[in-house]
XYZ file of C-alpha atoms in Angstrom:
714
model
C -44.989 22.405 34.093
C -44.370 18.798 33.063
C -45.847 16.376 35.607
C -44.852 12.846 36.510
C -47.970 11.572 34.756
C -46.754 13.079 31.518
C -43.697 12.585 29.405
C -40.246 13.493 30.560
C -38.318 14.249 27.420
C -34.564 14.346 27.181
C -33.006 15.321 23.896
C -29.514 15.137 22.504
C -28.512 16.356 19.074
C -25.374 14.527 17.990
C -25.643 13.728 14.339
C -29.275 12.739 14.883
C -31.838 13.581 17.539
C -32.194 11.138 20.396
C -35.489 11.644 22.233
C -36.335 9.607 25.299
C -39.828 9.638 26.775
C -41.599 7.633 29.449
C -45.178 7.554 30.709
C -45.721 6.635 34.338
C -48.711 4.522 35.255
C -51.013 5.371 38.136
C -50.014 2.147 39.880
C -46.417 3.313 40.030
C -47.528 6.734 41.179
C -49.511 5.601 44.154
C -47.705 2.683 45.768
C -44.859 4.810 47.157
C -42.432 1.894 46.939
C -40.552 2.828 43.794
C -39.502 6.250 42.543
C -39.131 6.275 38.740
C -38.789 9.852 37.492
C -37.767 8.808 33.980
C -37.081 5.820 31.752
C -33.530 5.323 32.947
C -33.634 5.027 36.718
C -35.707 3.543 39.539
C -35.042 4.096 43.228
C -36.586 1.655 45.696
C -37.569 2.333 49.294
C -34.550 0.328 50.473
C -32.243 2.699 48.602
C -31.457 0.336 45.744
C -30.912 2.231 42.499
C -31.743 0.350 39.298
C -30.303 1.923 36.179
C -31.684 0.835 32.821
C -29.016 0.265 30.174
C -30.171 0.982 26.640
C -27.162 -0.453 24.817
C -26.103 -4.048 24.208
C -23.223 -5.414 26.264
C -20.694 -7.410 24.268
C -17.571 -6.942 26.347
C -17.137 -3.200 25.866
C -18.388 -2.412 29.377
C -21.469 -0.274 28.683
C -23.319 -1.991 31.512
C -20.865 -0.226 33.789
C -19.906 2.995 31.995
C -23.499 4.072 31.292
C -24.676 3.497 34.891
C -21.608 5.452 36.052
C -22.804 8.493 34.109
C -26.288 8.478 35.603
C -25.079 7.537 39.087
C -22.661 10.465 39.029
C -25.393 13.052 38.568
C -27.757 11.207 40.894
C -25.068 11.084 43.602
C -25.918 7.425 44.080
C -24.209 5.021 46.446
C -22.385 2.901 43.852
C -22.594 -0.176 46.089
C -26.388 -0.032 45.788
C -26.517 0.376 42.012
C -28.076 -2.431 39.991
C -28.595 -2.642 36.244
C -31.386 -3.726 33.944
C -31.288 -4.235 30.182
C -33.765 -2.190 28.165
C -36.034 -3.833 25.608
C -37.529 -2.047 22.584
C -40.559 0.030 23.442
C -42.060 3.491 22.931
C -39.996 4.973 25.774
C -36.697 4.290 24.002
C -35.858 5.943 20.692
C -32.632 4.100 19.870
C -31.249 0.926 21.429
C -28.849 0.071 18.609
C -25.239 -0.448 19.621
C -22.467 0.299 17.154
C -20.165 2.911 15.724
C -18.449 3.485 19.098
C -21.332 5.827 19.881
C -22.880 4.357 23.033
C -21.243 6.531 25.685
C -21.179 9.624 23.490
C -24.870 9.380 22.585
C -25.990 8.635 26.140
C -23.741 11.159 27.885
C -26.206 14.055 28.127
C -29.482 12.098 28.397
C -28.197 9.990 31.285
C -26.658 12.959 33.059
C -29.927 14.855 32.720
C -31.899 11.852 33.943
C -29.672 11.473 36.998
C -29.689 15.182 37.764
C -33.484 15.315 37.476
C -33.899 12.462 39.941
C -31.421 14.104 42.317
C -33.291 17.399 42.174
C -36.600 15.719 42.997
C -35.054 13.994 46.008
C -33.522 17.252 47.232
C -36.853 19.051 46.838
C -38.653 16.297 48.758
C -36.070 16.494 51.541
C -36.382 20.284 51.758
C -40.137 19.984 52.274
C -39.657 17.308 54.915
C -37.063 19.309 56.853
C -38.722 22.685 56.344
C -35.581 24.244 54.901
C -34.554 25.915 51.670
C -33.618 23.548 48.861
C -30.360 25.469 48.381
C -29.206 24.538 51.892
C -29.110 20.823 51.036
C -26.735 18.690 49.056
C -26.760 15.129 47.758
C -24.000 12.717 48.692
C -23.639 8.968 48.055
C -27.298 8.057 48.349
C -28.212 10.603 51.014
C -29.596 14.118 51.146
C -27.433 16.027 53.609
C -28.244 19.105 55.678
C -25.030 20.527 57.096
C -26.999 23.136 59.045
C -29.275 20.600 60.771
C -26.600 17.888 60.854
C -29.001 15.405 59.267
C -28.611 12.768 56.547
C -31.711 11.307 54.922
C -31.346 8.127 52.827
C -32.789 8.359 49.343
C -35.058 5.417 50.115
C -36.935 7.423 52.747
C -37.715 10.127 50.207
C -39.126 7.880 47.488
C -42.824 8.445 48.205
C -42.517 12.205 48.586
C -40.328 12.617 45.506
C -42.764 10.588 43.421
C -45.514 13.129 44.146
C -43.568 16.123 42.834
C -43.725 17.708 39.373
C -40.700 16.961 37.213
C -38.365 19.985 37.040
C -36.938 21.252 33.793
C -33.427 22.441 32.932
C -31.765 20.988 36.011
C -28.104 22.093 36.183
C -25.465 19.411 35.744
C -22.324 18.930 37.790
C -19.040 20.545 36.901
C -16.336 18.068 35.955
C -14.396 19.092 39.072
C -17.227 17.601 41.154
C -17.073 14.129 39.592
C -16.353 11.303 41.999
C -17.491 8.344 39.874
C -16.759 9.467 36.332
C -13.058 9.200 35.618
C -12.359 6.544 38.249
C -11.293 3.039 37.220
C -14.347 0.937 38.083
C -14.931 -2.793 38.070
C -17.746 -4.054 35.903
C -21.124 -4.290 37.618
C -21.731 -7.642 35.934
C -18.140 -8.856 36.179
C -18.694 -11.279 39.057
C -21.643 -12.925 37.323
C -19.655 -13.300 34.113
C -16.622 -14.829 35.826
C -18.710 -17.217 37.927
C -20.910 -18.323 35.036
C -24.126 -16.808 36.363
C -24.433 -14.302 33.526
C -26.826 -15.368 30.802
C -25.747 -15.021 27.201
C -28.056 -15.712 24.297
C -26.810 -19.261 23.978
C -27.632 -19.864 27.673
C -31.321 -18.971 27.372
C -33.737 -21.670 28.477
C -37.505 -21.242 28.514
C -40.209 -23.838 29.242
C -41.017 -26.294 26.415
C -38.134 -24.967 24.322
C -36.869 -26.990 21.396
C -33.556 -26.695 19.572
C -32.811 -26.298 15.886
C -29.984 -26.105 13.400
C -30.252 -25.110 9.761
C -28.496 -26.738 6.810
C -27.592 -23.913 4.434
C -26.363 -23.888 0.825
C -22.567 -24.213 0.622
C -22.386 -21.702 -2.237
C -23.105 -17.994 -1.839
C -26.554 -17.300 -3.255
C -27.407 -20.996 -3.545
C -30.792 -22.510 -2.741
C -32.442 -25.789 -1.751
C -33.670 -27.908 -4.671
C -34.929 -30.838 -2.610
C -34.300 -32.741 0.594
C -34.957 -36.151 2.105
C -35.530 -36.173 5.864
C -36.082 -39.926 6.236
C -32.793 -40.668 7.989
C -32.858 -37.459 10.007
C -36.292 -38.218 11.451
C -35.033 -41.577 12.716
C -32.607 -39.834 15.083
C -33.939 -40.017 18.640
C -35.162 -36.602 19.736
C -35.699 -35.124 16.265
C -39.232 -33.712 16.144
C -39.497 -32.012 12.761
C -37.627 -31.115 9.598
C -38.888 -28.030 7.768
C -37.724 -25.899 4.884
C -37.220 -22.196 5.517
C -35.892 -19.422 3.314
C -32.290 -19.928 4.455
C -32.183 -23.733 4.154
C -33.608 -26.772 5.921
C -34.142 -26.719 9.697
C -33.897 -29.749 11.969
C -35.893 -29.260 15.181
C -35.248 -31.494 18.172
C -35.579 -31.949 21.914
C -31.913 -31.148 22.529
C -28.901 -29.818 20.669
C -27.251 -33.224 20.183
C -30.294 -34.595 18.404
C -30.515 -31.470 16.237
C -26.860 -31.790 15.246
C -27.073 -35.526 14.551
C -30.261 -34.983 12.576
C -28.498 -32.343 10.548
C -25.718 -34.806 9.705
C -28.290 -37.383 8.584
C -30.239 -34.970 6.406
C -29.931 -35.399 2.643
C -30.187 -32.077 0.815
C -29.719 -31.279 -2.861
C -28.717 -27.671 -3.543
C -28.851 -25.446 -6.579
C -25.470 -23.705 -6.631
C -26.835 -20.676 -8.433
C -24.695 -18.140 -10.312
C -21.709 -17.984 -7.952
C -20.263 -21.498 -8.091
C -17.065 -20.267 -9.741
C -16.472 -17.368 -7.374
C -13.136 -17.319 -5.553
C -10.833 -14.940 -3.714
C -8.442 -15.088 -6.657
C -11.218 -14.081 -9.058
C -12.241 -11.217 -6.792
C -8.642 -9.999 -6.530
C -8.417 -10.033 -10.324
C -11.609 -7.988 -10.585
C -10.226 -5.431 -8.145
C -7.001 -5.107 -10.132
C -8.967 -4.608 -13.340
C -11.227 -2.055 -11.695
C -8.239 -0.129 -10.362
C -7.428 0.912 -13.925
C -10.596 3.047 -13.907
C -10.673 6.570 -12.394
C -13.371 5.795 -9.821
C -15.587 8.247 -7.937
C -13.789 11.272 -6.542
C -14.442 11.570 -2.808
C -12.109 14.512 -2.185
C -10.075 16.905 -4.310
C -8.467 19.791 -2.461
C -5.869 22.389 -3.348
C -3.281 22.375 -6.078
C 0.299 21.275 -6.499
C 2.280 24.259 -5.256
C 5.569 23.352 -6.934
C 6.682 20.862 -9.582
C 6.886 17.216 -8.570
C 10.410 15.927 -9.080
C 10.002 12.608 -7.286
C 6.930 10.403 -7.263
C 6.411 7.312 -5.124
C 3.682 4.767 -5.833
C 2.605 1.655 -3.944
C -0.305 -0.771 -3.926
C -1.716 -2.343 -0.768
C -4.008 -5.373 -0.569
C -6.421 -6.311 2.185
C -8.379 -9.595 2.448
C -11.882 -10.613 3.478
C -12.336 -11.179 7.208
C -14.984 -12.884 9.329
C -15.966 -11.698 12.811
C -15.388 -15.033 14.581
C -17.012 -14.166 17.934
C -16.720 -16.777 20.677
C -20.512 -17.035 20.930
C -21.902 -18.092 17.571
C -25.178 -16.702 16.241
C -28.281 -17.857 18.085
C -31.753 -16.705 19.058
C -34.741 -18.154 20.874
C -37.981 -17.301 19.075
C -41.473 -18.114 20.301
C -44.171 -17.475 17.698
C -47.707 -17.841 19.044
C -50.487 -16.694 16.765
C -50.072 -12.999 16.087
C -47.322 -12.545 18.682
C -43.638 -13.319 18.899
C -41.196 -13.209 21.797
C -37.448 -13.401 21.216
C -34.342 -13.719 23.359
C -31.399 -12.627 21.258
C -27.762 -11.506 21.611
C -28.304 -8.596 19.264
C -26.762 -5.184 18.721
C -29.914 -4.009 16.947
C -33.043 -5.020 18.919
C -35.293 -2.507 17.209
C -34.235 -3.749 13.778
C -34.906 -7.306 14.945
C -38.350 -6.255 16.120
C -39.164 -4.476 12.864
C -37.977 -7.261 10.563
C -39.574 -10.069 12.564
C -42.853 -8.156 12.480
C -42.517 -7.800 8.706
C -41.755 -11.500 8.281
C -44.745 -12.568 10.352
C -47.086 -9.849 9.107
C -47.881 -8.618 12.610
C -47.610 -5.211 14.341
C -44.251 -4.339 15.882
C -45.993 -3.882 19.218
C -46.695 -7.629 19.136
C -42.980 -8.469 19.003
C -41.017 -8.541 22.256
C -37.218 -8.651 22.118
C -35.162 -9.500 25.199
C -31.538 -8.456 24.720
C -29.081 -10.855 26.330
C -25.391 -10.524 27.013
C -23.366 -10.945 23.838
C -20.299 -13.153 23.570
C -18.617 -10.928 21.012
C -20.273 -8.684 18.462
C -17.723 -6.700 16.425
C -20.540 -5.472 14.166
C -21.800 -8.917 13.161
C -24.823 -8.674 15.445
C -25.958 -5.426 13.890
C -27.486 -7.806 11.383
C -30.872 -9.290 12.167
C -30.718 -12.314 9.862
C -30.193 -14.938 12.553
C -33.017 -13.591 14.721
C -35.459 -13.395 11.810
C -34.434 -16.921 10.834
C -35.299 -18.147 14.339
C -38.761 -16.600 14.090
C -39.259 -18.250 10.717
C -38.208 -21.646 12.113
C -40.554 -21.307 15.086
C -43.467 -20.463 12.809
C -42.642 -23.271 10.354
C -42.491 -25.735 13.242
C -46.012 -24.835 14.339
C -45.067 -22.197 16.885
C -43.601 -22.367 20.355
C -40.109 -21.548 21.589
C -37.218 -22.751 19.436
C -33.558 -21.931 19.908
C -31.788 -21.801 16.558
C -28.070 -22.431 16.981
C -25.368 -21.707 14.432
C -22.294 -23.913 14.380
C -18.828 -22.397 14.162
C -18.752 -23.333 10.476
C -22.148 -21.659 9.944
C -20.726 -18.521 11.497
C -17.665 -18.534 9.268
C -19.463 -19.351 6.040
C -22.880 -17.693 6.268
C -22.450 -14.395 8.062
C -21.438 -11.170 6.447
C -17.878 -10.028 6.235
C -15.284 -7.294 6.085
C -14.722 -6.386 2.448
C -11.480 -7.133 0.674
C -9.866 -4.046 -0.824
C -7.041 -2.772 -2.975
C -5.394 0.605 -2.435
C -3.413 2.522 -5.033
C -1.220 5.123 -3.368
C 0.777 7.899 -4.992
C 2.640 10.909 -3.615
C 4.943 13.571 -5.007
C 7.871 15.529 -3.566
C 9.168 18.828 -4.882
C 12.818 19.804 -5.334
C 13.067 20.808 -1.663
C 11.890 17.375 -0.518
C 8.488 18.705 0.507
C 5.442 16.473 0.103
C 3.210 18.377 -2.323
C 0.700 15.822 -3.623
C -1.225 12.850 -2.285
C -3.482 10.359 -4.062
C -5.351 7.391 -2.585
C -7.741 5.259 -4.620
C -9.629 2.524 -2.773
C -11.143 -0.386 -4.695
C -13.599 -2.419 -2.650
C -17.165 -3.651 -2.325
C -19.703 -1.224 -0.856
C -20.903 -1.959 2.629
C -24.592 -1.463 3.018
C -25.395 -4.284 5.430
C -27.147 -7.057 3.489
C -28.652 -4.745 0.900
C -26.930 -3.570 -2.252
C -26.402 0.072 -3.159
C -29.066 1.500 -5.410
C -28.241 2.871 -8.845
C -28.650 6.354 -7.399
C -26.215 5.612 -4.567
C -23.722 4.189 -7.042
C -23.670 7.610 -8.733
C -23.422 9.614 -5.508
C -19.841 10.526 -4.498
C -21.055 11.309 -0.990
C -22.199 7.719 -0.594
C -18.727 6.447 -1.421
C -17.064 9.103 0.690
C -19.056 7.941 3.660
C -17.725 4.416 3.223
C -14.167 5.645 2.670
C -13.139 6.445 6.229
C -9.385 6.624 6.384
C -9.175 7.562 2.702
C -10.721 10.995 2.254
C -10.164 12.195 5.843
C -6.380 12.483 5.495
C -5.246 14.246 8.694
C -2.212 15.908 7.107
C -1.550 19.297 5.536
C -0.593 18.508 1.929
C -1.041 21.110 -0.852
C -2.906 18.748 -3.166
C -5.028 15.804 -2.005
C -7.136 13.611 -4.266
C -9.011 10.515 -3.107
C -11.337 8.174 -4.941
C -13.441 5.082 -4.425
C -14.177 2.418 -6.991
C -16.880 -0.179 -6.198
C -16.541 -3.804 -7.245
C -19.519 -6.146 -7.154
C -19.207 -9.317 -5.100
C -21.566 -12.104 -4.016
C -19.948 -11.981 -0.573
C -22.294 -10.333 1.961
C -20.483 -7.239 3.226
C -21.298 -5.650 6.565
C -19.940 -3.900 9.657
C -16.680 -5.244 11.082
C -14.939 -3.664 14.027
C -14.069 -0.097 12.924
C -15.957 -0.755 9.665
C -14.091 0.698 6.665
C -11.236 2.368 8.482
C -8.865 -0.589 9.167
C -8.107 -1.305 5.519
C -7.813 2.360 4.569
C -5.627 3.246 7.543
C -3.407 0.222 6.892
C -2.664 1.592 3.433
C -2.436 5.268 4.381
C -0.198 4.952 7.442
C 2.026 2.298 5.870
C 2.510 4.528 2.846
C 3.245 7.494 5.133
C 6.073 5.455 6.599
C 7.399 4.804 3.102
C 7.325 8.526 2.393
C 9.050 9.392 5.667
C 11.909 7.043 4.860
C 12.085 8.345 1.294
C 12.402 11.856 2.705
C 15.044 10.724 5.186
C 12.919 11.806 8.149
C 11.861 10.159 11.381
C 8.261 8.836 10.971
C 6.904 10.802 13.941
C 8.705 13.981 12.888
C 7.444 13.505 9.340
C 3.852 13.397 10.549
C 4.302 16.341 12.889
C 5.826 18.338 10.053
C 2.715 17.736 7.948
C 0.093 18.756 10.496
C 0.239 22.384 9.400
C -0.466 25.485 11.417
C -4.265 25.662 11.499
C -6.011 24.156 14.517
C -8.817 22.548 12.542
C -8.818 20.630 9.291
C -12.096 19.856 7.546
C -12.117 16.797 5.320
C -15.584 16.147 3.956
C -17.856 15.957 6.990
C -14.966 15.232 9.378
C -13.171 17.900 11.387
C -9.712 16.971 12.615
C -8.329 18.658 15.719
C -4.661 19.020 14.856
C -3.481 20.128 18.334
C -4.999 16.941 19.781
C -3.269 14.820 17.155
C 0.003 16.655 17.760
C -0.314 16.047 21.510
C -0.965 12.346 20.911
C 2.097 12.020 18.674
C 4.358 13.907 21.064
C 3.153 11.797 23.975
C 3.808 8.619 21.997
C 7.347 9.755 21.332
C 7.893 10.310 25.060
C 6.239 7.118 26.311
C 7.477 4.580 23.761
C 11.255 5.025 24.077
C 11.116 6.278 20.514
C 14.607 6.508 19.062
C 16.135 4.131 21.607
C 18.182 1.460 19.788
C 16.859 -2.105 19.642
C 18.811 -5.343 19.094
C 19.505 -6.615 15.591
C 16.421 -8.295 14.161
C 14.111 -6.048 16.177
C 12.358 -2.902 15.076
C 9.985 -0.199 16.196
C 7.229 1.305 14.066
C 4.354 3.700 14.567
C 1.072 4.856 13.089
C -1.764 7.166 14.057
C -5.363 7.885 13.173
C -8.246 10.222 13.905
C -11.387 8.104 14.061
C -14.349 9.863 12.473
C -12.945 13.209 13.614
C -13.334 12.315 17.283
C -10.919 9.883 18.914
C -7.196 10.470 18.313
C -4.935 7.419 18.543
C -1.247 6.667 18.048
C 0.627 3.378 18.392
C 4.201 2.253 18.673
C 4.924 -1.434 18.071
C 8.150 -3.303 18.799
C 8.777 -6.587 17.012
C 11.449 -9.228 16.679
C 11.743 -11.173 13.417
C 13.686 -14.445 13.359
C 13.685 -16.883 10.431
C 10.439 -15.519 9.069
C 8.659 -15.664 12.429
C 7.294 -12.483 13.950
C 7.053 -11.872 17.669
C 5.330 -8.696 18.820
C 7.171 -7.690 21.989
C 5.594 -4.416 23.064
C 2.763 -2.136 22.036
C 2.379 1.406 23.347
C -0.889 3.225 22.721
C -1.672 6.879 23.331
C -5.418 7.422 23.321
C -7.455 10.625 23.410
C -11.189 9.907 23.454
C -12.364 13.059 25.195
C -13.887 12.682 28.646
C -12.827 9.372 30.177
C -15.780 7.796 31.968
C -14.163 4.520 33.059
C -10.389 4.301 32.496
C -10.385 0.566 33.213
C -12.982 -0.012 30.529
C -11.133 2.053 27.936
C -7.843 0.311 28.653
C -9.593 -3.032 28.170
C -11.030 -1.804 24.870
C -7.602 -0.784 23.628
C -6.067 -4.088 24.704
C -8.822 -5.969 22.912
C -8.344 -3.798 19.833
C -4.645 -4.623 19.793
C -5.282 -8.378 19.942
C -8.029 -8.092 17.305
C -5.740 -6.164 14.959
C -2.714 -8.408 15.442
C -4.920 -11.419 14.732
C -6.016 -9.899 11.435
C -2.447 -9.055 10.455
C -0.683 -12.239 11.524
C -3.275 -15.014 11.608
C -6.695 -14.545 10.084
C -7.997 -14.511 6.539
C -11.277 -15.557 4.961
C -10.832 -17.055 1.505
C -13.391 -18.230 -1.044
C -13.261 -21.112 -3.490
C -15.955 -22.748 -5.603
C -18.430 -20.146 -4.418
C -18.052 -20.669 -0.673
C -15.841 -19.716 2.253
C -13.019 -22.184 2.889
C -12.579 -21.554 6.623
C -14.812 -23.244 9.183
C -13.278 -22.875 12.672
C -10.493 -21.346 14.729
C -8.295 -24.100 13.335
C -8.106 -22.442 9.929
C -9.297 -18.931 10.856
C -6.774 -18.390 13.596
C -6.703 -15.699 16.243
C -3.838 -14.620 18.464
C -3.187 -16.948 21.403
C -2.482 -15.870 24.974
C 1.196 -16.783 24.757
C 1.530 -14.641 21.622
C 0.130 -11.473 23.182
C 2.593 -8.587 23.576
C 3.072 -6.308 26.530
C 0.492 -3.545 26.048
C 0.772 -0.077 27.584
C -2.132 2.357 27.360
C -1.727 6.065 28.048
C -4.957 8.043 28.214
C -4.670 11.730 27.381
C -6.627 13.931 29.823
C -9.444 15.645 27.985
C -9.785 19.379 27.613
C -13.342 19.060 26.318
C -16.700 18.137 27.792
C -17.716 15.130 25.672
C -16.636 11.478 25.627
C -15.921 9.908 22.259
C -15.724 6.313 21.077
C -13.326 3.718 22.467
C -14.461 0.420 20.936
C -13.535 0.855 17.285
C -10.807 3.558 17.334
C -8.087 1.263 18.781
C -8.205 -0.955 15.690
C -7.230 1.002 12.516
C -3.692 2.242 13.330
C -2.440 -0.942 15.015
C -1.739 -2.948 11.858
C 0.271 -0.212 10.096
C 2.301 0.319 13.269
C 3.091 -3.401 13.158
C 4.113 -3.525 9.492
C 6.170 -0.369 9.905
C 7.977 -2.056 12.797
C 8.608 -5.096 10.606
C 10.196 -2.807 8.026
C 12.382 -1.274 10.713
C 13.494 -4.764 11.766
C 13.973 -6.353 8.344
C 13.951 -3.689 5.650
C 10.985 -5.519 4.067
C 7.777 -3.683 3.187
C 4.549 -5.534 3.907
C 1.827 -4.422 1.513
C -0.500 -7.402 1.691
C -2.358 -8.984 4.608
C -2.199 -11.322 6.357
C 1.585 -11.364 6.687
C 3.189 -14.593 5.505
C 6.731 -15.881 6.029
C 7.447 -15.535 2.322
C 6.734 -11.794 2.586
C 9.783 -11.481 4.824
C 12.165 -13.607 2.757
């Protein structure tokens, strides 16, 4: 029997094993004031339940949805639930946040943790009342005996429960018993965020903290040749100017002094090998590469009948920045062989590991406090800005330093969504049936800040894995061939909301619309006709549930007024996607186009992400995904010239404004399964093709290049 002085282990196999363990100290065991049966929950004598959140909060609502899961099984009083952010340590296997995997990966561990705590409380109550455990039930923070007509608050059972051995294989609730899961719930931290009490990374203040900014090379891959800090050091409040691996850091008593010192700093840079790089040059390289066959990522079936009509199109997709409201920042405090950091990071364990490597100290000597994040979108899966802060602190002689990135720093020195080119081809037979499909994607491999190895460059599986939306075609077509062709670039490529799928889905679903019109069929009917009869479709390592996709499409048709006439100059378009084989999404977009100006009037989304934990949170995710996608289609673009990014702020890297936002309707499909899937990234990929298909319906013009410009509609 596992005891409370040993490890409680909770495992979940979902792509990789997640093992959570926690050792309980004797001090906790004996004081009787706090009951902590595992690493995820503490129950105090006053009945307060503190739930530890092991994922970073960046607006997606995990600080509410994850506590809801544990509180459900615990039968906690939601009004007494508090949250605490986990920091890297031996009790937590994985604290990384990305891939729309937070709720899915934590679903079983948190349920098991809550159920285990509930069982211990019920057992303690049974001993106290002298009754059978089976005669008791848990309800909203109480153990209830219907026979004895007694209700015991959890807080009164803390000491007794803490003395019990931890049970194994505790049964979980049936979905029919849920009273928290599935209910629209306000965010636990919402009041603090709205009132300004919540602390983001940029809000961190610690005693004796200094502030720093870094002057970085303007050209990708450039370096510092020399610098003169004479004028910078004359600025009141500037304490030091030091060179670090990323540039030259100005350290000061306050941010204003750091910024003014930065302006006064004279730096000579070596441009390096990329001074001539530009977006135009990269586009040319992609076009040249497209003439090559590329690496085959999927080749299924054969052409069942002769092709009598072939349609070909090419789609282009630009570089994008993340542009979060909160720019990169971290407070680092290096003291001897130890370092403490406060960082808005999606990857605290990677920060810990890489800071330890930089400083040459054990990981156990690095403490990372994860703060609220003012927008992540994949950018904060990188650890560069946190490692840089540690380097600045060390170079400045140690002590706490907050390194702040300007908006221009964020635009020019992060990593970015890769530009891509898509060659599409499809064939129809004499009966008008779609019998062949080809999609070649030309882009730059995403492997965070590292470059693919020679071995990876020769591995089709590697390219398949970064070809979401290309090889996982969710349609039943006799012959499907997909390929990927890598193009080198000096631009750092990394995760961007929905990673590789937005560009691929833009091309695929836009081209599907072209094919539907060529076949003279309604776009929804065309897709339904090509789902085939089998329930499951395996594409590489992705399994597509066709009945779920069919249900999503049919629901979209019913909810979006599909087929209802719109005024002249207006149009309705649609697109769909299955995200990584899990979440099924379909959009309808209604637009009005007048004199080259596009107004998005209405967006309808049908969303099937399995078990819905917090409907309010998922609806917010979809709404955010719509705005994100419309921004990328209508406003944003990152361009390069003379080796550097040209954009520096929201002035020239625009995002959708409040008065430009459409009416958004979200329809969640009730799940027939027992697992929640992602909701952060899946709303993004099919939105843009739904938009451009609507523009075609309104104007007859095909948009094959992003962002959309007025001249594209002329």
